[in-house]
Amino acid sequence: MSPNATPPVASSLIAPPLGHALPSYLQADNLGPWGIYLQQVDRVIPYLGHLARWAETLKRPKRALVVDVPIQLDNGTVAHFEGYRVQHNTSRGPGKGGVRFHQDVTLSEVMALSAWMSIKNAAVNVPYGGAKGGIRVDPKALSRGELERMTRRYTSEIGIIIGPTKDIPAPDVNTNEQVMAWMMDTYSMNQGATATGVVTGKPVDLGGSLGRRDATGRGVFTVGMEAAQHIGLDVVSARVAVQGFGNVGGVAARLFAQTGARVVAVQDHGGTIYQASGLDVPALQAHVAATGSVAGFPQAEVIANDTFWDVDCDILIPAALEQQITAANAGRIKARMIIEGANGPTTPAADDILQERGILVLPDVIANAGGVTVSYFEWVQDFSSYFWSEDEINARLVRIMKEAFSGVWQVAQDHKVSLRTATFIVACKRILHARELRGLYP
Ligand code: NAD
């Protein structure tokens, strides 16, 4: 199958994309996520020196597995879903990256997400390669029992390539601690021994780590605070707009609000809300927990989804899906700084517009690396069966994020490049240096 091809729809259960006639990756700039990643790599090759010799490695996933996931539905019929696990690069260690359940998931998207994991893991210098997985399904259309059966069958199918020293999945969009518990149990049953280290993002009572739930949002907040200092932005009086109010966006919004910033706009799959004086973030979190969406939150004004990009704000946090900031809306954004909580939210064309307009973009490959950093801590704790306190975890996370960000900032200054290109320079050099040291097999 061509990497950009949309796989055949696997089940009549699959709902049309939320709020769109076409998935956003077909609408924006006409590039799939994998195409965007390839452009990002091309931009960095001139900075790789002699390591450029190995750059082709970055443009090909090491391994891509497509699996059929048949399950019996509650009504007795059988539905088939298409699942993926892609290991982009394992030069620096086992594959590592989340699993996404979404009706728009494609092989191209999972390939790009796996590649961004290689870059991210190298950028924060955790000893992993990059991987990602997903199932093309709308999980909201499944019962809990169907979701569990689908997760278990998928885990069994990809069981031939995952494992605590081979490739370690984690949560991503629409997957959570419970899904990780089912994955861990299924893998362990097939192995005949409990293998807590096969996934991260597990419940704390099953070998999960304290601090993991908030880690990505905390990392977003940490690099945001660091960058704000560099550009003289006072976060305490800043206005923040957040797209996506889940694990990443919800936590980042909470942490910014706790420092005094005003969260003025939030968009999720259900709609967009606005409150100039600042939304009550804990109350909004309680509303989302109860209703599933920010829609209908009583203490806010409803605005049109597209108006979100015109909102007067200082900090914009895309924390939903890819290709949200495109050439079509980048010119309208008012923020001074964009912190990419989501993976791949900005297209290369939009990146250029934002750079021209002097809007600082903190790229996904560093800004949302907090999650995988604490996943790394979880994996280390599982191996040693010795668990750390939450304070210790948060302190180590903040130290790693600050150090990584400061290194990337310096490279950006030295080469006069964007933070995205700087992060790619740091990461690609680490990956390709490892590649060179290992040599070509056989
Ligand atoms: P989540 O499922 O917890 O939340 C996703 C949010 O996006 C929800 O609020 C949902 O309503 C919203 N959303 C979905 N479709 C939307 C649309 N069309 N328009 C506006 N909002 C929409 O997922 P998450 O774990 O918070 O992940 C969000 C992003 O962050 C993804 O790009 C993911 O890859 C990335 N990320 C997640 C982690 C992690 O640890 N969870 C780590 C790194 C990166």
Coordinates of N, CA and C in Angstrom, one line a residue, residues 291-401:
T291 N -19.6 15.2 31.0 CA -20.3 15.3 29.7 C -19.5 14.8 28.5
G292 N -18.2 14.7 28.7 CA -17.4 14.3 27.5 C -16.9 15.4 26.6
S293 N -17.3 16.6 26.9 CA -16.9 17.7 26.0 C -17.0 19.0 26.7
V294 N -16.3 20.1 26.1 CA -16.4 21.4 26.7 C -17.7 22.0 26.3
A295 N -18.4 21.5 25.2 CA -19.7 22.0 24.8 C -20.7 22.0 25.9
G296 N -21.4 23.1 26.0 CA -22.4 23.2 27.0 C -21.9 23.7 28.3
F297 N -20.6 24.1 28.4 CA -20.1 24.6 29.7 C -20.8 26.0 30.0
P298 N -21.5 26.0 31.1 CA -22.4 27.2 31.3 C -21.7 28.5 31.4
Q299 N -20.5 28.5 32.0 CA -19.8 29.9 32.3 C -19.0 30.4 31.1
A300 N -19.4 30.2 29.9 CA -18.6 30.7 28.8 C -19.5 30.9 27.6
E301 N -18.9 31.7 26.6 CA -19.6 32.0 25.4 C -19.3 31.0 24.4
V302 N -20.2 30.6 23.5 CA -19.9 29.6 22.4 C -19.4 30.4 21.2
I303 N -18.3 30.1 20.6 CA -17.9 30.7 19.4 C -17.7 29.7 18.3
A304 N -17.7 30.2 17.0 CA -17.6 29.2 15.9 C -16.2 28.6 15.9
N305 N -16.2 27.3 15.5 CA -14.9 26.6 15.6 C -13.8 27.3 14.9
D306 N -14.1 27.8 13.7 CA -13.0 28.5 13.0 C -12.5 29.8 13.6
T307 N -13.4 30.4 14.4 CA -13.0 31.7 15.1 C -11.9 31.5 16.1
F308 N -11.8 30.2 16.6 CA -10.7 29.9 17.5 C -9.4 30.5 17.1
W309 N -9.1 30.4 15.8 CA -7.8 30.9 15.3 C -7.6 32.4 15.4
D310 N -8.7 33.1 15.5 CA -8.6 34.6 15.6 C -8.6 35.1 17.0
V311 N -8.7 34.2 18.0 CA -8.8 34.7 19.4 C -7.6 35.5 19.8
D312 N -7.9 36.6 20.5 CA -6.8 37.4 21.1 C -6.1 36.6 22.2
C313 N -4.9 36.2 22.0 CA -4.2 35.5 23.1 C -2.7 35.7 23.0
D314 N -2.0 35.3 24.0 CA -0.5 35.4 24.0 C 0.1 34.1 23.7
I315 N -0.5 33.0 24.2 CA 0.0 31.7 24.1 C -1.1 30.8 23.5
L316 N -0.7 30.1 22.4 CA -1.7 29.2 21.8 C -1.1 27.8 22.0
I317 N -2.0 26.9 22.4 CA -1.5 25.5 22.7 C -2.4 24.5 21.8
P318 N -1.9 24.1 20.6 CA -2.7 23.1 19.9 C -2.4 21.7 20.6
A319 N -3.4 21.1 21.1 CA -3.2 19.8 21.9 C -4.3 18.8 21.5
A320 N -4.6 18.7 20.1 CA -5.6 17.8 19.7 C -4.9 16.9 18.6
L321 N -5.1 17.3 17.4 CA -4.6 16.4 16.3 C -3.6 17.1 15.4
E322 N -3.2 16.4 14.3 CA -2.2 17.0 13.4 C -2.9 18.0 12.4
Q323 N -2.0 18.8 11.8 CA -2.3 19.7 10.7 C -3.5 20.6 11.0
Q324 N -3.5 21.2 12.2 CA -4.5 22.2 12.6 C -4.1 23.6 12.2
I325 N -2.8 23.9 12.2 CA -2.3 25.2 11.9 C -1.7 25.1 10.5
T326 N -2.4 25.7 9.5 CA -2.1 25.5 8.1 C -1.8 26.9 7.5
A327 N -1.5 26.9 6.2 CA -1.3 28.2 5.5 C -2.6 29.0 5.6
A328 N -3.7 28.3 5.7 CA -5.0 29.0 5.7 C -5.3 29.8 7.0
N329 N -4.7 29.4 8.1 CA -5.1 30.1 9.3 C -3.8 30.7 10.1
A330 N -2.6 30.4 9.6 CA -1.4 30.8 10.3 C -1.3 32.4 10.3
G331 N -1.8 33.0 9.3 CA -1.8 34.5 9.2 C -2.7 35.2 10.2
R332 N -3.7 34.4 10.7 CA -4.7 35.0 11.6 C -4.3 34.9 13.1
I333 N -3.4 34.0 13.4 CA -3.1 33.7 14.8 C -2.5 35.0 15.5
K334 N -3.0 35.3 16.7 CA -2.5 36.5 17.3 C -1.5 36.2 18.4
A335 N -1.3 35.0 18.8 CA -0.4 34.6 19.9 C 1.1 35.0 19.6
R336 N 1.8 35.3 20.7 CA 3.3 35.5 20.5 C 4.0 34.2 20.5
M337 N 3.4 33.2 21.1 CA 4.1 31.9 21.2 C 3.1 30.7 21.0
I338 N 3.5 29.7 20.3 CA 2.7 28.5 20.1 C 3.5 27.3 20.8
I339 N 2.8 26.6 21.7 CA 3.4 25.5 22.3 C 2.7 24.2 21.8
E340 N 3.4 23.4 21.0 CA 2.8 22.3 20.4 C 2.6 21.1 21.3
G341 N 1.4 21.0 22.0 CA 1.2 19.8 22.8 C 0.9 18.6 21.9
A342 N 0.1 18.8 20.8 CA -0.2 17.8 19.9 C 1.1 17.4 19.1
N343 N 1.0 16.2 18.4 CA 2.0 15.9 17.5 C 1.7 16.4 16.1
G344 N 2.6 17.1 15.5 CA 2.4 17.5 14.1 C 1.2 18.5 13.9
P345 N 1.0 19.4 14.8 CA -0.2 20.3 14.5 C 0.0 21.4 13.5
T346 N 1.3 21.6 13.1 CA 1.6 22.8 12.2 C 2.2 22.3 10.9
T347 N 1.7 22.7 9.8 CA 2.3 22.3 8.5 C 3.5 23.1 8.2
P348 N 4.5 22.6 7.4 CA 5.7 23.4 7.0 C 5.3 24.7 6.5
A349 N 4.3 24.8 5.6 CA 3.9 26.1 5.1 C 3.5 27.1 6.2
A350 N 2.8 26.6 7.1 CA 2.3 27.4 8.3 C 3.6 27.8 9.1
D351 N 4.5 26.9 9.3 CA 5.7 27.2 10.0 C 6.4 28.4 9.5
D352 N 6.5 28.4 8.1 CA 7.2 29.5 7.5 C 6.5 30.9 7.7
I353 N 5.1 30.8 7.6 CA 4.4 32.0 7.9 C 4.6 32.5 9.3
L354 N 4.5 31.6 10.2 CA 4.6 32.0 11.7 C 6.0 32.6 11.9
Q355 N 7.0 32.0 11.3 CA 8.4 32.5 11.5 C 8.5 33.9 11.0
E356 N 8.0 34.1 9.8 CA 8.0 35.4 9.2 C 7.3 36.4 10.0
R357 N 6.2 36.0 10.7 CA 5.5 36.9 11.5 C 6.0 37.1 12.9
G358 N 7.2 36.4 13.2 CA 7.8 36.5 14.5 C 7.1 35.8 15.6
I359 N 6.3 34.8 15.3 CA 5.6 34.0 16.3 C 6.5 32.8 16.6
L360 N 6.8 32.7 17.9 CA 7.7 31.6 18.3 C 7.0 30.3 18.4
V361 N 7.5 29.3 17.7 CA 6.8 27.9 17.8 C 7.7 27.0 18.6
L362 N 7.2 26.5 19.7 CA 7.9 25.4 20.5 C 7.4 24.1 19.9
P363 N 8.3 23.4 19.2 CA 7.8 22.3 18.4 C 7.5 21.1 19.3
D364 N 6.5 20.3 18.8 CA 6.1 19.0 19.4 C 7.2 18.2 19.9
V365 N 8.3 18.1 19.0 CA 9.3 17.1 19.3 C 10.2 17.5 20.5
I366 N 9.9 18.7 21.1 CA 10.5 19.0 22.4 C 9.4 19.3 23.4
A367 N 8.4 20.0 22.9 CA 7.4 20.6 23.8 C 6.5 19.5 24.5
N368 N 6.2 18.4 23.7 CA 5.4 17.4 24.4 C 6.2 16.1 24.8
A369 N 7.5 16.3 24.9 CA 8.3 15.1 25.3 C 8.2 14.8 26.8
G370 N 7.5 15.5 27.6 CA 7.3 15.2 29.0 C 6.7 13.8 29.2
G371 N 5.8 13.4 28.3 CA 5.1 12.2 28.5 C 6.0 11.0 28.3
V372 N 6.8 11.0 27.3 CA 7.7 9.9 27.1 C 8.8 9.9 28.1
T373 N 9.2 11.1 28.6 CA 10.2 11.1 29.6 C 9.8 10.4 30.9
V374 N 8.5 10.7 31.3 CA 8.1 9.9 32.5 C 7.7 8.5 32.2
S375 N 7.4 8.2 30.9 CA 7.2 6.8 30.5 C 8.6 6.1 30.7
Y376 N 9.6 6.8 30.3 CA 11.0 6.2 30.5 C 11.2 5.9 32.0
F377 N 10.8 6.9 32.9 CA 11.0 6.6 34.3 C 10.1 5.4 34.7
E378 N 8.9 5.3 34.2 CA 8.1 4.2 34.5 C 8.7 2.9 34.1
W379 N 9.3 2.8 33.0 CA 9.9 1.6 32.5 C 11.1 1.2 33.3
V380 N 11.9 2.2 33.7 CA 13.1 2.0 34.6 C 12.6 1.5 36.0
Q381 N 11.5 2.1 36.5 CA 11.0 1.7 37.8 C 10.5 0.2 37.7
D382 N 9.8 -0.1 36.6 CA 9.3 -1.5 36.4 C 10.4 -2.5 36.4
F383 N 11.5 -2.2 35.7 CA 12.7 -3.1 35.6 C 13.3 -3.3 37.0
S384 N 13.4 -2.2 37.8 CA 14.0 -2.4 39.1 C 13.0 -2.7 40.2
S385 N 11.7 -2.7 39.9 CA 10.7 -2.9 40.9 C 10.9 -2.0 42.1
Y386 N 11.3 -0.8 41.8 CA 11.4 0.1 42.9 C 10.9 1.5 42.4
F387 N 9.9 2.0 43.2 CA 9.1 3.1 42.7 C 9.5 4.4 43.4
W388 N 9.5 5.5 42.7 CA 9.9 6.8 43.2 C 8.7 7.6 43.6
S389 N 9.0 8.7 44.4 CA 7.9 9.6 44.8 C 7.6 10.5 43.7
E390 N 6.4 11.1 43.7 CA 5.9 12.0 42.7 C 6.8 13.2 42.6
D391 N 7.2 13.7 43.8 CA 8.1 14.9 43.8 C 9.4 14.6 43.0
E392 N 9.9 13.4 43.3 CA 11.2 13.0 42.7 C 11.0 13.0 41.1
I393 N 9.9 12.4 40.7 CA 9.6 12.2 39.3 C 9.4 13.6 38.6
N394 N 8.7 14.5 39.3 CA 8.4 15.8 38.7 C 9.7 16.6 38.6
A395 N 10.6 16.5 39.7 CA 11.8 17.2 39.7 C 12.7 16.7 38.5
R396 N 12.8 15.4 38.4 CA 13.6 14.8 37.3 C 13.1 15.2 35.9
L397 N 11.8 15.2 35.8 CA 11.1 15.6 34.5 C 11.5 17.1 34.2
V398 N 11.3 17.9 35.1 CA 11.5 19.4 34.9 C 13.0 19.6 34.5
R399 N 13.9 18.9 35.2 CA 15.3 19.0 34.9 C 15.6 18.6 33.5
I400 N 15.1 17.5 33.1 CA 15.4 17.0 31.7 C 14.8 17.9 30.7
M401 N 13.6 18.4 30.9 CA 12.9 19.3 29.9 C 13.7 20.6 29.8

